[in-house]
Amino acid sequence: MDMVMKLGASSAVVIFTKSSCCISHTIETLIRSFGANPTVYELDTHPNGKQMEKALIELGCQPSVPAIFIGKELVGGANEIMSLNVRGKLKQLLIGANAIWV
C-alpha cells in the first residue's frame, strides 16, 4: 500500500489503469482534455502490478482500475471522476493540484 500511496503522490495527477480497460482510457482522455498530463501506471504491464492492484483494492477501489490520485489524494475511480466533471468540479480540482493553469 505504501508504494501505491508514494506513486500517487509523485505527480499532480496519477492514474492506475490496465491496458485493456476502456474506462481507464476514457478517464485518461477526459483528464488530458483539460490540459493535464497525468502519470499513468498500467498494472498489467508493471512489474509490481499485482501488488499495486491488491493495495488499491485495500484502499477501497472497487474495481481496482481506474484509480485516480489528484493533488496527492486518492479521488477514487471512474464514477467519482465523472461525477466531479458533471458537477463542474473536476477542473477546479485539477487547478488546485497545479495539474493545469488557467
PDB file of C-alpha atoms in Angstrom:
ATOM      1  CA  MET A   1       0.000   0.000   0.000  1.00  0.00           C
ATOM      2  CA  ASP A   2       2.907   2.351   0.733  1.00  0.00           C
ATOM      3  CA  MET A   3       4.184   2.010  -2.836  1.00  0.00           C
ATOM      4  CA  VAL A   4       0.773   2.976  -4.274  1.00  0.00           C
ATOM      5  CA  MET A   5       0.456   5.971  -1.946  1.00  0.00           C
ATOM      6  CA  LYS A   6       4.012   7.085  -2.769  1.00  0.00           C
ATOM      7  CA  LEU A   7       3.403   6.771  -6.517  1.00  0.00           C
ATOM      8  CA  GLY A   8       0.042   8.509  -6.128  1.00  0.00           C
ATOM      9  CA  ALA A   9       1.777  11.464  -4.507  1.00  0.00           C
ATOM     10  CA  SER A  10       4.581  11.607  -7.079  1.00  0.00           C
ATOM     11  CA  SER A  11       2.722  13.780  -9.590  1.00  0.00           C
ATOM     12  CA  ALA A  12      -0.197  16.221  -9.697  1.00  0.00           C
ATOM     13  CA  VAL A  13      -2.363  13.562 -11.379  1.00  0.00           C
ATOM     14  CA  VAL A  14      -1.707   9.822 -11.266  1.00  0.00           C
ATOM     15  CA  ILE A  15      -3.906   7.205 -12.885  1.00  0.00           C
ATOM     16  CA  PHE A  16      -3.611   3.476 -12.212  1.00  0.00           C
ATOM     17  CA  THR A  17      -5.017   1.562 -15.188  1.00  0.00           C
ATOM     18  CA  LYS A  18      -4.894  -1.645 -17.167  1.00  0.00           C
ATOM     19  CA  SER A  19      -4.034  -1.509 -20.845  1.00  0.00           C
ATOM     20  CA  SER A  20      -7.216  -3.377 -21.776  1.00  0.00           C
ATOM     21  CA  CYS A  21      -9.596  -1.162 -19.760  1.00  0.00           C
ATOM     22  CA  CYS A  22     -11.617   1.155 -21.989  1.00  0.00           C
ATOM     23  CA  ILE A  23     -12.984   3.089 -18.996  1.00  0.00           C
ATOM     24  CA  SER A  24      -9.422   3.828 -17.870  1.00  0.00           C
ATOM     25  CA  HIS A  25      -8.651   5.148 -21.342  1.00  0.00           C
ATOM     26  CA  THR A  26     -11.780   7.335 -21.247  1.00  0.00           C
ATOM     27  CA  ILE A  27     -10.858   8.815 -17.855  1.00  0.00           C
ATOM     28  CA  GLU A  28      -7.300   9.498 -19.018  1.00  0.00           C
ATOM     29  CA  THR A  29      -8.643  11.203 -22.161  1.00  0.00           C
ATOM     30  CA  LEU A  30     -11.037  13.321 -20.077  1.00  0.00           C
ATOM     31  CA  ILE A  31      -8.271  14.491 -17.759  1.00  0.00           C
ATOM     32  CA  ARG A  32      -5.965  15.230 -20.697  1.00  0.00           C
ATOM     33  CA  SER A  33      -8.756  17.263 -22.334  1.00  0.00           C
ATOM     34  CA  PHE A  34      -8.330  19.835 -19.545  1.00  0.00           C
ATOM     35  CA  GLY A  35      -4.624  20.115 -20.403  1.00  0.00           C
ATOM     36  CA  ALA A  36      -3.318  17.927 -17.589  1.00  0.00           C
ATOM     37  CA  ASN A  37      -0.526  15.448 -18.222  1.00  0.00           C
ATOM     38  CA  PRO A  38      -1.172  12.551 -15.853  1.00  0.00           C
ATOM     39  CA  THR A  39       1.363   9.940 -14.876  1.00  0.00           C
ATOM     40  CA  VAL A  40      -0.145   6.592 -15.882  1.00  0.00           C
ATOM     41  CA  TYR A  41       0.731   3.203 -14.412  1.00  0.00           C
ATOM     42  CA  GLU A  42      -0.627   0.211 -16.312  1.00  0.00           C
ATOM     43  CA  LEU A  43      -0.911  -2.517 -13.714  1.00  0.00           C
ATOM     44  CA  ASP A  44      -0.981  -5.356 -16.228  1.00  0.00           C
ATOM     45  CA  THR A  45       2.423  -4.346 -17.629  1.00  0.00           C
ATOM     46  CA  HIS A  46       4.099  -3.005 -14.470  1.00  0.00           C
ATOM     47  CA  PRO A  47       6.492  -5.425 -12.697  1.00  0.00           C
ATOM     48  CA  ASN A  48       4.742  -4.795  -9.349  1.00  0.00           C
ATOM     49  CA  GLY A  49       1.271  -4.545 -10.880  1.00  0.00           C
ATOM     50  CA  LYS A  50      -0.313  -7.401  -8.915  1.00  0.00           C
ATOM     51  CA  GLN A  51       0.814  -5.962  -5.574  1.00  0.00           C
ATOM     52  CA  MET A  52      -0.303  -2.476  -6.615  1.00  0.00           C
ATOM     53  CA  GLU A  53      -3.724  -3.788  -7.635  1.00  0.00           C
ATOM     54  CA  LYS A  54      -4.104  -5.544  -4.281  1.00  0.00           C
ATOM     55  CA  ALA A  55      -3.178  -2.306  -2.480  1.00  0.00           C
ATOM     56  CA  LEU A  56      -5.751  -0.319  -4.485  1.00  0.00           C
ATOM     57  CA  ILE A  57      -8.439  -2.824  -3.506  1.00  0.00           C
ATOM     58  CA  GLU A  58      -7.368  -2.478   0.141  1.00  0.00           C
ATOM     59  CA  LEU A  59      -7.734   1.305  -0.242  1.00  0.00           C
ATOM     60  CA  GLY A  60     -11.346   0.755  -1.291  1.00  0.00           C
ATOM     61  CA  CYS A  61     -11.090   0.909  -5.071  1.00  0.00           C
ATOM     62  CA  GLN A  62     -13.740  -1.457  -6.442  1.00  0.00           C
ATOM     63  CA  PRO A  63     -12.998  -2.190  -9.229  1.00  0.00           C
ATOM     64  CA  SER A  64      -9.283  -1.596  -8.799  1.00  0.00           C
ATOM     65  CA  VAL A  65      -8.916   0.420 -12.034  1.00  0.00           C
ATOM     66  CA  PRO A  66      -9.091   3.144 -12.935  1.00  0.00           C
ATOM     67  CA  ALA A  67      -7.861   4.638  -9.670  1.00  0.00           C
ATOM     68  CA  ILE A  68      -7.100   8.344  -9.780  1.00  0.00           C
ATOM     69  CA  PHE A  69      -4.970  10.454  -7.474  1.00  0.00           C
ATOM     70  CA  ILE A  70      -5.230  14.230  -7.838  1.00  0.00           C
ATOM     71  CA  GLY A  71      -3.140  16.510  -5.664  1.00  0.00           C
ATOM     72  CA  LYS A  72      -1.634  13.561  -3.784  1.00  0.00           C
ATOM     73  CA  GLU A  73      -5.103  12.378  -2.676  1.00  0.00           C
ATOM     74  CA  LEU A  74      -6.983   9.307  -3.835  1.00  0.00           C
ATOM     75  CA  VAL A  75     -10.080  10.727  -5.529  1.00  0.00           C
ATOM     76  CA  GLY A  76     -11.478   7.332  -6.482  1.00  0.00           C
ATOM     77  CA  GLY A  77     -12.458   5.645  -9.689  1.00  0.00           C
ATOM     78  CA  ALA A  78     -14.365   6.438 -12.847  1.00  0.00           C
ATOM     79  CA  ASN A  79     -17.653   7.168 -11.054  1.00  0.00           C
ATOM     80  CA  GLU A  80     -16.063   9.795  -8.829  1.00  0.00           C
ATOM     81  CA  ILE A  81     -14.222  11.483 -11.716  1.00  0.00           C
ATOM     82  CA  MET A  82     -17.314  11.552 -13.931  1.00  0.00           C
ATOM     83  CA  SER A  83     -19.410  12.913 -11.063  1.00  0.00           C
ATOM     84  CA  LEU A  84     -16.879  15.685 -10.409  1.00  0.00           C
ATOM     85  CA  ASN A  85     -16.866  16.523 -14.110  1.00  0.00           C
ATOM     86  CA  VAL A  86     -20.665  16.638 -14.400  1.00  0.00           C
ATOM     87  CA  ARG A  87     -20.843  18.927 -11.349  1.00  0.00           C
ATOM     88  CA  GLY A  88     -18.152  21.190 -12.840  1.00  0.00           C
ATOM     89  CA  LYS A  89     -15.679  20.472 -10.040  1.00  0.00           C
ATOM     90  CA  LEU A  90     -13.035  18.413 -11.841  1.00  0.00           C
ATOM     91  CA  LYS A  91     -11.391  21.434 -13.466  1.00  0.00           C
ATOM     92  CA  GLN A  92     -11.134  23.233 -10.120  1.00  0.00           C
ATOM     93  CA  LEU A  93      -9.626  20.140  -8.513  1.00  0.00           C
ATOM     94  CA  LEU A  94      -7.013  19.959 -11.287  1.00  0.00           C
ATOM     95  CA  ILE A  95      -6.230  23.655 -10.878  1.00  0.00           C
ATOM     96  CA  GLY A  96      -5.888  23.232  -7.095  1.00  0.00           C
ATOM     97  CA  ALA A  97      -3.437  20.371  -7.651  1.00  0.00           C
ATOM     98  CA  ASN A  98      -1.370  22.528 -10.048  1.00  0.00           C
ATOM     99  CA  ALA A  99      -2.072  19.998 -12.795  1.00  0.00           C
ATOM    100  CA  ILE A 100      -3.362  22.770 -15.072  1.00  0.00           C
ATOM    101  CA  TRP A 101      -3.096  26.530 -15.157  1.00  0.00           C
ATOM    102  CA  VAL A 102      -5.759  28.900 -16.375  1.00  0.00           C
TER     103      VAL A 102
END
